[in-house]
Every structure is written in C-alpha cells, then in structure tokens.
Amino acid sequence: MDLDQLAALRTPEGSAALSAAATLAGGDPLAAASALRAAGVPPTLAAAALTQAELRHRAVGKFGPAAAGMFLTRAGLEQATRRVVAERRAERLRAAGVRTLADLGCGLGADALAAARAGIRVYGVEADPVTAAMAAANAAAAGLAELFTVECGDATAFDVSRVDGVFCDPARRASGTGRRIFDPRAYSPPWDFVTGLAERVPRTVVKVAPGLDHALIPAGAEAEWVGVDGDLVEAALWCGELAQVPRRATLYRQVGTETRRSRLTGSGATEASVGPPRRYLYDPDPAVVRAHLVAELADQLDATLGDPSIAYLYADRPTRTPYARCLEITDVLPFSLKRLRALLRERRVGRVEILKRGSALTPEQLRRDLRLAGDQAASLVLTRIAGAPTVLVGHPVD
Ligand SMILES: C[S@@+](CC[C@H](N)C(=O)[O-])C[C@H]1O[C@@H](n2cnc3c(N)ncnc32)[C@H](O)[C@@H]1O
C-alpha cells in the first residue's frame, strides 16, 4: 500500500470498493478480485480494498467492531495494542492527571485512539509515511481528529516539554524484513532514547515485549505484564510519578459479553516456600510468572512450590482464582513411561492434556508412546519435584 492507494481508498469510489470487499473477505481471494473487477472497480483499487478487508477481518479480535472502519498494514496490526489493554492504559494515564500526551512511534494509532477516547489530547509521531497517514485516517474515521493528530517524522526530535505525559511503543520488528526483534537494544526508537524519556518527562509509559529481561527495568519503574484470555500479550514500564508498585500482573478475561480485569501486585522479589506436592496443583497464568509474582499468589492460595525453580504451586484446598488454573491431583509418580502407561491403561484413559514445566519431554512424543485406549480423560503434568523428574495425574477443577 502506498499513499496514493490510501488516498484512493478514502474517496467515495474507494469507500464503495471497501464495502463491497468487506462482503467478500474470508472467501477465495481470486474470486473476490474478479467479483470486484466485474463490478467495475479498477484492479489496483480492488487489490487495495481486498487487502484492507482481509486485515479488518483479522483485526476484529483486537479492536472489536471498530476494526471495520480502520486502515491497517500487516506489520502495524501485528504490533498494535488490543483495545481492552489500550483503554485501561488510557484510563490510568487520565487518572494520573495526563491531559496532553505524546505517542512517540504511534503506528496505526491503537493506543493514541484509546487515549483520545479518554479525553486526552494526543500528539502522535510516526516515521513511516503510510502508517502515519493511516493513523490520521483512523483518527478521522473514529471522529477523533481534533484530539489525535499525527506528524510524520522522527520521534526522537519531538519536543517533549509540550506535553505532560509520554507514551512510547517502540517497533519490535525490523523495517524491511519484518523480523521480530528480541533485544530491546535494537528497538526503534532506540532503547537509550526510550529509557531516557523517563528522566525528561515524569509521566512516561513504555510498552515492551513480554519477554523483557528484568535487568533492563529502569530503577523505580513499575513493570506490568498483561495477559488476555491466558495469552501473555505485552509488558509496560510505568515510570516516574506513574509507578505505583514494583511489579504487577493484569489479566483480562472475556466472560460472555463482559471483560473481567484482575490484578496481582507485589515486589517481584519474594521467594515462595517449597514443600511436598499436595492434592491441588495451580498452574499460574504466564503474566504472573513473568512478573515474578508466584510467591504473592502462593500466599493467596496458601500454597507452596514443589521445586524452587518451577512455577507450579500445590495446596490442600481448591481456591477460586483468576491467576491460575487448578487441577486436582490423584497420583504422583517418579517419571517412568512403563508405570504411567500401566496406570492410564488401568484407568481406561484414552484422552490426555499434557502440561509441562521443567521437563525436557515432548508432549506429542509422549502421547504417541503412551498408546492410549479408553473412554476416560486425564491431565498429565510433567515436572520435577525436589529436582526429580515426576509425572502427576489428575483432572481440572472447574
Ligand atoms: C509498535 S509500533 C506502535 C504501535 C501502536 N502503539 C499501536 O498500538 O498501534 C511502533 C511504531 O514506531 C514507529 N517508529 C519506529 N522508530 C520511530 C522513530 N524514530 N520515530 C517515529 N516513529 C518510529 C514504527 O514505524 C512503528 O509504526
């Protein structure tokens, strides 16, 4: 997509092509292109409209119904923040007194739009001309063009003294190849610039990949890990006045039409105590594990670890918690394929889910080796207890 194609999509003819393409998204792409051309849409406009329709279709999971009116690029969509997460971040910024915000590297504008919806005046800066134009088009489509404006340029040149808060979500994909960047020192804008922002603007938030090395968390910052429906989606560093606690895990869960939010906080520096496996096993949400809040969760559940280096918790009672899955354990065996196979045969287990932490075994291979037969289901947990390879057999607790 180039700027001319984007401009064409924003004309009445382009808008009609987009509406027609939306009805064809998800089907056979060649048939869709022929249908648009047969309806008199020029080939280049048809191709651009079909790409947008496909991206909008994919974006519904992140943005909900608003995706239908957005302009998107593949890379921009992959890196964009989910609406539920962006909205909560915007509310928190607003509650902290942020009224004007610079979004440095605003991409397609998912975060900026959420901040504007929360009533914050947002100045977006985006280096890529097409992405910048799309962000501006997204602001217009959402009726937020007065609150969210976009400048195409280098974010490092933005005068941050103009705003009372800064948000930066650096690019974690290499421009050109689109390859994922794992080392924050290769982010763009550069990591030194990003972390230096916190020294210049007391209300700075930085979005980072959830795999961030804890050693890179700036002193005094709050590090938050975010999970959505069990998937670890991002981390954020809340700097200066915005830091409330050292570590936080925020989980969003869709229950029917409602989104539930739960948050666990703590120092991230406490060790949970270790004990023998007990009747109930808890498998903490990845955001809790990454935030190093397993000890805080253990406290809530009156639970202990079975091994100091493995994040499974064990307790005598089941406790309802949004922070972990709970399994009732019926058997604890030192790992032996023969013994496990015999036990599952005896119980007529034909279906298993396999969880693992601290085990080098491959679940798919184990499933084949078990040669299961029977009408019962079971959960298998491959782990170590006090250093010894162990398998636990049980079932989920509702
Ligand atoms: C991860 S994306 C932002 C996504 C955005 N927060 C959202 O949710 O839609 C990062 C963006 O920063 C832009 N970028 C990278 N380096 C930049 C720089 N020095 N100045 C301005 N923009 C930059 C990239 O082009 C990319 O669009």
Coordinates of C-alpha atoms and ligand atoms in Angstrom, one line a residue:
M1 CA 0.0 0.0 0.0
D2 CA 1.3 3.5 -0.9
L3 CA 0.0 7.0 -0.1
D4 CA -1.8 7.2 -3.5
Q5 CA -3.6 3.9 -2.9
L6 CA -4.6 5.0 0.6
A7 CA -5.9 8.3 -0.8
A8 CA -7.9 6.4 -3.4
L9 CA -9.5 4.2 -0.7
R10 CA -10.7 7.3 1.1
T11 CA -12.7 8.7 -1.9
P12 CA -16.4 7.8 -2.3
E13 CA -15.4 5.3 -5.0
G14 CA -12.8 3.7 -2.6
S15 CA -15.3 3.6 0.2
A16 CA -17.8 1.7 -2.1
A17 CA -14.9 -0.7 -3.1
L18 CA -14.2 -1.3 0.6
S19 CA -17.8 -2.0 1.4
A20 CA -18.0 -4.5 -1.5
A21 CA -14.7 -6.1 -0.4
A22 CA -15.9 -6.5 3.2
T23 CA -18.7 -8.8 2.0
L24 CA -16.1 -11.0 0.2
A25 CA -13.4 -11.2 2.9
G26 CA -12.6 -14.6 4.1
G27 CA -13.5 -16.3 0.8
D28 CA -11.5 -17.2 -2.2
P29 CA -9.2 -14.2 -3.0
L30 CA -9.1 -14.8 -6.7
A31 CA -12.9 -15.0 -7.0
A32 CA -13.2 -11.9 -4.8
A33 CA -10.8 -9.9 -7.1
S34 CA -12.8 -11.0 -10.2
A35 CA -16.1 -10.0 -8.5
L36 CA -14.8 -6.5 -7.7
R37 CA -13.4 -6.1 -11.2
A38 CA -16.7 -7.3 -12.7
A39 CA -18.4 -4.6 -10.6
G40 CA -16.2 -2.0 -12.4
V41 CA -13.6 -1.4 -9.6
P42 CA -10.2 -0.7 -11.2
P43 CA -7.7 -3.5 -10.5
T44 CA -5.3 -1.5 -8.2
L45 CA -8.2 -0.2 -6.1
A46 CA -9.7 -3.7 -6.0
A47 CA -6.5 -5.2 -4.7
A48 CA -6.0 -2.4 -2.1
A49 CA -9.7 -2.8 -0.9
L50 CA -9.4 -6.6 -0.6
T51 CA -6.2 -6.3 1.4
Q52 CA -7.9 -3.9 3.8
A53 CA -11.0 -6.1 4.0
E54 CA -8.8 -9.1 4.9
L55 CA -6.8 -7.1 7.5
R56 CA -10.0 -5.6 9.0
H57 CA -11.5 -9.1 9.3
R58 CA -8.4 -10.2 11.2
A59 CA -8.4 -7.1 13.4
V60 CA -11.8 -7.7 14.9
G61 CA -10.2 -9.9 17.7
K62 CA -8.0 -6.9 18.7
F63 CA -10.3 -3.9 18.1
G64 CA -13.8 -5.3 18.0
P65 CA -16.4 -3.8 15.6
A66 CA -14.3 -0.6 15.2
A67 CA -11.9 -2.7 13.0
A68 CA -14.4 -2.4 10.2
G69 CA -13.6 1.3 9.7
M70 CA -9.8 1.2 10.2
F71 CA -6.9 1.5 7.8
L72 CA -4.3 -1.2 8.5
T73 CA -1.0 -2.6 7.5
R74 CA 0.0 -6.2 8.3
A75 CA 3.0 -5.1 10.4
G76 CA 1.1 -2.3 12.1
L77 CA -1.8 -4.7 13.0
E78 CA 0.6 -7.3 14.4
Q79 CA 2.2 -4.7 16.7
A80 CA -0.9 -2.8 17.6
T81 CA -2.3 -2.9 21.2
R82 CA -5.6 -4.7 21.8
R83 CA -8.4 -2.2 22.5
V84 CA -9.1 -3.5 26.0
V85 CA -5.5 -3.1 27.1
A86 CA -5.1 0.4 25.4
E87 CA -8.3 1.6 27.0
R88 CA -7.2 0.6 30.5
R89 CA -3.8 2.3 30.0
A90 CA -5.6 5.4 28.8
E91 CA -7.8 5.5 31.9
R92 CA -4.8 5.1 34.1
L93 CA -3.0 7.9 32.4
R94 CA -6.0 10.1 32.6
A95 CA -6.5 9.3 36.3
A96 CA -2.8 10.3 36.9
G97 CA -3.6 13.7 35.5
V98 CA -2.3 13.4 32.0
R99 CA -4.2 15.7 29.7
T100 CA -1.7 16.0 26.8
L101 CA 0.2 13.0 25.6
A102 CA 2.9 12.4 23.0
D103 CA 2.7 9.0 21.4
L104 CA 6.2 8.5 20.0
G105 CA 6.0 5.9 17.3
C106 CA 2.2 5.9 17.2
G107 CA 1.9 3.2 14.5
L108 CA -1.7 2.9 13.3
G109 CA -2.8 4.7 16.4
A110 CA -4.4 2.0 18.6
D111 CA -3.0 3.4 21.8
A112 CA -3.5 7.0 20.7
L113 CA -7.1 6.5 19.8
A114 CA -7.8 4.9 23.2
A115 CA -6.2 7.9 24.9
A116 CA -8.2 10.4 22.7
R117 CA -11.4 8.5 23.6
A118 CA -10.5 9.0 27.2
G119 CA -10.4 12.8 26.6
I120 CA -6.6 13.1 26.3
R121 CA -5.1 15.4 23.6
V122 CA -2.6 13.2 21.8
Y123 CA 0.3 14.2 19.5
G124 CA 1.3 11.2 17.5
V125 CA 4.7 11.0 15.8
E126 CA 5.3 8.2 13.2
A127 CA 8.3 7.7 11.0
D128 CA 6.6 5.7 8.3
P129 CA 4.6 7.9 5.9
V130 CA 1.9 5.4 5.0
T131 CA 1.4 4.3 8.7
A132 CA 1.3 8.0 9.7
A133 CA -1.4 8.7 7.1
M134 CA -3.3 5.6 8.2
A135 CA -3.2 6.7 11.8
A136 CA -4.6 10.1 10.8
A137 CA -7.3 8.4 8.7
N138 CA -8.2 6.2 11.7
A139 CA -8.5 9.3 13.9
A140 CA -10.9 10.8 11.3
A141 CA -12.9 7.6 11.0
A142 CA -13.3 7.5 14.8
G143 CA -14.4 11.2 14.9
L144 CA -11.3 11.9 17.0
A145 CA -9.3 14.1 14.5
E146 CA -9.4 17.0 16.9
L147 CA -7.9 15.1 19.8
F148 CA -5.4 12.9 17.9
T149 CA -3.2 14.5 15.3
V150 CA -0.2 12.8 13.6
E151 CA 3.0 14.2 12.4
C152 CA 5.2 12.1 10.1
G153 CA 8.8 12.3 11.4
D154 CA 11.4 11.1 13.8
A155 CA 10.0 10.8 17.3
T156 CA 13.4 11.5 18.8
A157 CA 13.1 15.1 17.6
F158 CA 9.8 15.7 19.3
D159 CA 9.8 18.5 21.9
V160 CA 8.5 16.7 25.0
S161 CA 8.3 19.9 27.0
R162 CA 5.0 20.5 25.1
V163 CA 3.1 17.6 26.9
D164 CA 2.5 16.3 30.4
G165 CA 2.8 12.6 29.5
V166 CA 4.7 10.4 27.0
F167 CA 3.8 7.0 25.7
C168 CA 6.3 5.1 23.6
D169 CA 5.7 1.7 22.0
P170 CA 9.0 1.1 20.1
A171 CA 9.0 -1.0 16.9
R172 CA 9.8 -4.6 17.7
R173 CA 10.0 -5.7 14.0
A174 CA 12.9 -4.9 11.7
S175 CA 11.8 -2.5 9.0
G176 CA 12.1 -4.2 5.6
T177 CA 12.3 -7.8 6.7
G178 CA 9.5 -7.6 9.3
R179 CA 11.5 -10.0 11.5
R180 CA 10.8 -9.9 15.2
I181 CA 13.4 -8.1 17.4
F182 CA 14.1 -9.7 20.7
D183 CA 16.8 -7.5 22.1
P184 CA 15.3 -4.1 23.3
R185 CA 18.7 -2.5 22.4
A186 CA 17.7 -3.0 18.7
Y187 CA 14.2 -1.3 19.1
S188 CA 13.3 1.8 17.2
P189 CA 13.2 4.5 18.6
P190 CA 16.4 3.3 20.3
W191 CA 16.3 1.9 23.8
D192 CA 18.6 4.6 25.3
F193 CA 16.2 7.3 23.9
V194 CA 13.2 5.4 25.3
T195 CA 14.5 4.9 28.8
G196 CA 15.9 8.4 28.8
L197 CA 12.4 9.8 28.3
A198 CA 11.5 8.9 31.9
E199 CA 14.3 11.3 33.0
R200 CA 12.8 14.1 30.9
V201 CA 9.1 13.5 31.4
P202 CA 7.9 12.4 34.9
R203 CA 4.8 10.6 33.4
T204 CA 6.2 8.2 30.9
V205 CA 4.9 4.8 29.9
V206 CA 6.8 2.4 27.6
K207 CA 5.3 -0.7 26.1
V208 CA 7.8 -3.6 25.6
A209 CA 7.7 -7.2 24.6
P210 CA 6.7 -9.5 27.5
G211 CA 10.0 -11.4 27.3
L212 CA 11.8 -8.3 28.6
D213 CA 14.8 -9.1 30.8
H214 CA 14.1 -7.9 34.3
A215 CA 17.6 -6.5 34.4
L216 CA 16.5 -3.9 31.9
I217 CA 13.7 -2.5 34.0
P218 CA 14.7 1.1 34.9
A219 CA 15.2 1.6 38.7
G220 CA 12.0 2.8 40.4
A221 CA 9.7 1.9 37.4
E222 CA 6.7 -0.3 37.8
A223 CA 6.8 -3.2 35.4
E224 CA 3.4 -4.6 34.4
W225 CA 2.8 -7.8 32.5
V226 CA -0.5 -8.2 30.7
G227 CA -2.4 -11.4 29.9
V228 CA -5.6 -11.7 27.7
D229 CA -7.5 -14.9 28.0
G230 CA -4.4 -16.8 29.1
D231 CA -2.1 -15.4 26.5
L232 CA 0.8 -13.2 27.6
V233 CA 0.5 -10.1 25.3
E234 CA 2.7 -7.3 26.4
A235 CA 4.6 -5.6 29.2
A236 CA 4.6 -1.9 30.1
L237 CA 7.0 0.2 32.2
W238 CA 5.3 2.9 34.2
C239 CA 7.9 5.4 35.1
G240 CA 8.3 8.3 37.4
E241 CA 5.1 9.5 39.0
L242 CA 3.1 6.8 37.3
A243 CA 4.9 3.9 39.1
Q244 CA 2.6 2.6 41.9
V245 CA 4.1 -0.8 42.8
P246 CA 7.3 -2.6 41.7
R247 CA 5.5 -5.4 39.8
R248 CA 2.0 -6.0 38.5
A249 CA 0.2 -8.7 36.5
T250 CA -3.0 -7.6 34.9
L251 CA -5.3 -10.2 33.4
Y252 CA -8.2 -9.7 31.1
R253 CA -10.7 -12.5 30.6
Q254 CA -13.8 -12.5 28.4
V255 CA -16.7 -14.0 30.2
G256 CA -19.8 -13.9 27.9
T257 CA -20.1 -10.3 26.8
E258 CA -18.2 -9.0 29.8
T259 CA -14.4 -8.3 30.1
R260 CA -13.1 -9.0 33.6
R261 CA -9.9 -7.5 34.8
S262 CA -7.8 -8.8 37.7
R263 CA -4.5 -7.5 39.0
L264 CA -1.9 -9.0 41.2
T265 CA 0.8 -6.8 42.6
G266 CA 3.9 -7.2 44.7
S267 CA 7.7 -6.7 44.9
G268 CA 8.6 -9.4 42.4
A269 CA 11.5 -10.3 44.7
T270 CA 9.9 -12.7 47.2
E271 CA 10.5 -16.5 47.0
A272 CA 7.6 -18.9 47.7
S273 CA 8.3 -21.6 50.2
V274 CA 8.9 -25.2 49.0
G275 CA 7.1 -28.3 50.2
P276 CA 5.9 -31.7 49.0
P277 CA 3.2 -31.9 46.3
R278 CA -0.3 -31.7 47.6
R279 CA -3.8 -32.5 46.4
Y280 CA -4.4 -29.3 44.3
L281 CA -1.9 -28.1 41.7
Y282 CA -2.1 -24.5 40.4
D283 CA -0.6 -23.6 37.1
P284 CA -0.1 -19.8 37.3
D285 CA -1.0 -17.5 34.4
P286 CA 2.1 -16.7 32.2
A287 CA 1.7 -13.0 33.2
V288 CA 2.0 -13.9 36.9
V289 CA 5.1 -16.0 36.2
R290 CA 6.8 -13.3 34.1
A291 CA 6.0 -10.6 36.7
H292 CA 7.8 -12.8 39.3
L293 CA 4.6 -12.8 41.4
V294 CA 4.3 -16.5 42.1
A295 CA 5.2 -16.0 45.8
E296 CA 2.4 -13.4 46.1
L297 CA 0.0 -15.9 44.5
A298 CA 1.2 -18.7 46.8
D299 CA 0.3 -16.5 49.8
Q300 CA -3.2 -16.0 48.5
L301 CA -3.7 -19.7 47.9
D302 CA -1.9 -21.0 51.0
A303 CA 0.3 -22.9 48.6
T304 CA 3.9 -24.0 48.2
L305 CA 6.2 -24.8 45.3
G306 CA 7.2 -28.4 44.7
D307 CA 10.6 -27.3 43.4
P308 CA 12.2 -23.9 43.9
S309 CA 12.8 -23.3 40.2
I310 CA 9.4 -24.4 38.9
A311 CA 6.3 -22.3 39.0
Y312 CA 3.7 -24.9 39.9
L313 CA 2.0 -24.4 43.2
Y314 CA 0.5 -27.0 45.5
A315 CA -2.2 -26.6 48.2
D316 CA -4.6 -28.7 50.3
R317 CA -7.7 -26.8 49.2
P318 CA -9.0 -25.6 45.9
T319 CA -9.4 -21.8 45.8
R320 CA -11.1 -20.0 43.0
T321 CA -8.6 -17.6 41.4
P322 CA -8.3 -15.7 38.1
Y323 CA -4.5 -16.1 38.4
A324 CA -4.0 -19.8 37.8
R325 CA -5.6 -23.0 36.5
C326 CA -6.3 -25.5 39.2
L327 CA -6.0 -29.3 38.9
E328 CA -6.9 -32.0 41.4
I329 CA -4.0 -34.5 41.6
T330 CA -4.8 -38.1 42.1
D331 CA -1.3 -39.7 41.5
V332 CA 2.3 -38.6 41.9
L333 CA 4.8 -40.9 40.2
P334 CA 8.5 -40.7 39.6
F335 CA 8.6 -40.4 35.8
S336 CA 8.6 -43.9 34.1
L337 CA 6.9 -44.4 30.8
K338 CA 6.1 -48.0 31.7
R339 CA 4.4 -47.2 35.0
L340 CA 2.5 -44.2 33.6
R341 CA 1.2 -46.4 30.7
A342 CA 0.1 -49.1 33.1
L343 CA -1.7 -46.6 35.3
L344 CA -3.5 -45.0 32.4
R345 CA -4.5 -48.4 31.0
E346 CA -5.9 -49.4 34.3
R347 CA -8.0 -46.2 34.5
R348 CA -9.1 -46.6 30.8
V349 CA -7.7 -43.2 29.9
G350 CA -8.0 -42.5 26.2
R351 CA -7.5 -38.7 26.1
V352 CA -4.9 -36.6 27.9
E353 CA -3.9 -33.0 28.1
I354 CA -0.2 -32.6 28.9
L355 CA 1.2 -29.7 30.9
K356 CA 4.8 -29.3 31.5
R357 CA 7.3 -27.2 33.3
G358 CA 10.9 -28.2 34.0
S359 CA 10.7 -31.3 31.8
A360 CA 12.5 -32.0 28.5
L361 CA 9.9 -34.5 27.3
T362 CA 7.9 -33.6 24.2
P363 CA 4.2 -33.9 24.9
E364 CA 3.4 -35.1 21.3
Q365 CA 6.0 -37.8 21.5
L366 CA 4.8 -38.9 25.0
R367 CA 1.2 -39.0 23.8
R368 CA 2.3 -41.4 21.0
D369 CA 4.4 -43.5 23.3
L370 CA 1.5 -43.9 25.8
R371 CA -0.6 -45.7 23.1
L372 CA -3.8 -44.6 25.0
A373 CA -7.0 -46.5 24.8
G374 CA -10.2 -46.0 26.8
D375 CA -13.1 -43.6 27.3
Q376 CA -11.7 -41.5 30.2
A377 CA -9.8 -38.2 30.2
A378 CA -6.9 -37.1 32.4
S379 CA -4.5 -34.3 32.8
L380 CA -0.8 -35.2 33.0
V381 CA 1.7 -32.8 34.5
L382 CA 5.4 -33.4 33.6
T383 CA 7.6 -31.6 36.1
R384 CA 10.3 -32.0 38.8
I385 CA 9.7 -32.4 42.5
A386 CA 12.7 -31.5 44.6
G387 CA 14.8 -32.0 41.4
A388 CA 13.4 -35.4 40.5
P389 CA 11.5 -35.9 37.1
T390 CA 7.9 -36.6 38.2
V391 CA 4.6 -37.0 36.5
L392 CA 1.3 -36.0 38.2
V393 CA -2.0 -37.4 37.1
G394 CA -5.2 -35.5 37.8
H395 CA -8.1 -33.6 36.3
P396 CA -9.1 -29.9 36.1
V397 CA -11.2 -28.4 38.9
D398 CA -14.0 -26.2 37.5
Ligands
LIG1 C1 5.0 -1.0 17.8 S1 4.5 0.2 16.7 C2 3.3 1.2 17.6 C3 2.0 0.6 17.7 C4 1.0 1.4 18.4 N1 1.2 1.6 19.8 C5 -0.4 0.8 18.2 O1 -0.9 0.2 19.2 O2 -1.0 0.9 17.2 C6 5.9 1.2 16.6 C7 5.9 2.3 15.5 O3 7.0 3.1 15.8 C8 7.5 3.6 14.5 N2 8.8 4.1 14.7 C9 10.0 3.4 14.9 N3 11.0 4.3 15.1 C10 10.5 5.5 15.0 C11 11.1 6.8 15.2 N4 12.4 7.0 15.4 N5 10.2 7.9 15.0 C12 8.9 7.7 14.8 N6 8.3 6.5 14.7 C13 9.1 5.5 14.8 C14 7.4 2.4 13.6 O4 7.3 2.8 12.2 C15 6.1 1.7 14.1 O5 5.0 2.1 13.4

